[in-house]
Coordinates of C-alpha atoms in Angstrom, one line a residue:
X95 CA 0.0 0.0 0.0
X96 CA 1.3 3.5 -0.9
X97 CA 1.6 6.2 1.7
X98 CA -0.6 9.2 0.8
X99 CA 0.9 12.7 0.8
X100 CA -1.6 15.6 0.5
X101 CA -0.1 18.7 -1.0
X102 CA -1.2 22.1 0.4
X103 CA -2.9 23.1 -2.8
X104 CA -4.8 19.8 -2.9
X105 CA -6.2 20.5 0.6
X106 CA -7.5 23.9 -0.6
X107 CA -8.9 22.4 -3.8
X108 CA -10.7 19.7 -1.7
X109 CA -12.4 22.3 0.5
X110 CA -13.6 24.1 -2.6
X111 CA -14.9 20.9 -4.1
X112 CA -16.9 20.2 -1.0
X113 CA -18.4 23.7 -1.1
X114 CA -19.4 23.1 -4.7
X115 CA -21.3 20.0 -3.6
X116 CA -19.0 17.3 -4.9
X117 CA -19.4 13.9 -3.2
X118 CA -16.3 13.2 -1.1
X119 CA -17.0 9.5 -1.2
X120 CA -16.3 9.4 -4.9
X121 CA -12.8 10.9 -4.4
X122 CA -12.2 8.6 -1.4
X123 CA -13.0 5.6 -3.6
X124 CA -10.5 6.6 -6.3
X125 CA -7.7 7.5 -3.7
X126 CA -8.2 4.1 -2.0
X127 CA -7.8 2.3 -5.3
X128 CA -4.7 4.3 -6.2
X129 CA -3.1 3.8 -2.7
X130 CA -3.7 0.0 -3.0
X131 CA -2.0 0.1 -6.4
X132 CA -5.1 -1.1 -8.2
X133 CA -5.7 -0.2 -11.8
X134 CA -8.6 2.3 -12.1
X135 CA -11.6 1.3 -14.1
X136 CA -11.9 2.7 -17.6
X137 CA -14.7 5.1 -16.5
X138 CA -12.1 7.2 -14.7
X139 CA -10.1 7.9 -17.9
X140 CA -6.8 7.7 -16.1
X141 CA -3.9 9.0 -18.2
X142 CA -0.4 10.6 -18.1
X143 CA -0.4 14.4 -18.4
X144 CA 1.6 15.2 -21.5
X145 CA 3.2 18.6 -22.3
X146 CA 2.3 20.0 -18.9
X147 CA 5.0 22.2 -17.3
X148 CA 3.1 22.5 -14.1
X149 CA 2.6 18.7 -13.6
X150 CA 5.7 16.9 -14.6
X151 CA 5.4 13.1 -14.3
X152 CA 1.9 13.4 -13.1
X153 CA -1.3 11.5 -14.0
X154 CA -4.9 12.7 -14.2
X155 CA -8.2 10.9 -13.7
X156 CA -11.8 12.0 -13.9
X157 CA -13.8 11.4 -10.8
X158 CA -16.8 12.9 -12.6
X159 CA -16.9 14.5 -16.1
X160 CA -15.6 17.9 -14.8
X161 CA -14.0 16.9 -11.5
X162 CA -10.4 15.8 -11.9
X163 CA -7.7 14.4 -9.7
X164 CA -4.0 15.1 -10.5
X165 CA -1.5 12.9 -8.7
X166 CA 1.9 11.3 -8.8
X167 CA 3.0 7.9 -7.7
X168 CA 6.6 6.9 -6.7
X169 CA 7.0 3.2 -6.4
X170 CA 10.6 3.5 -5.2
X171 CA 9.5 5.2 -1.9
X172 CA 5.9 3.9 -2.0
X173 CA 4.1 7.2 -2.0
X174 CA 0.9 8.6 -3.7
X175 CA 1.2 12.4 -3.9
X176 CA -2.2 14.1 -4.4
X177 CA -1.4 17.4 -6.2
X178 CA -4.7 19.0 -7.2
X179 CA -8.4 18.4 -7.6
X180 CA -11.0 20.5 -9.3
X181 CA -12.7 21.3 -12.6
X182 CA -10.8 21.7 -15.9
X183 CA -11.0 25.4 -15.6
X184 CA -9.6 25.3 -12.1
X185 CA -6.6 23.2 -13.0
X186 CA -5.6 24.3 -16.6

């Protein structure tokens, strides 16, 4: 199981998502799968972020159509780093 690291901006983004009425259980489910090193189902559209200066070596998945999670995994030190969450317009 990977150790979860919450970045400061992720914590702010998470609070904003809750204010917008996003269901925290959906995010918890995705984070749990990632921390347990399970492959995400196709519906989450998990993919590498290409050509992104802000998010080098990061991945993105869709919790809902316009609710994203940006994260990094490091298998060498067994960590899951949660970088950002929010809508497309919030993140890009």
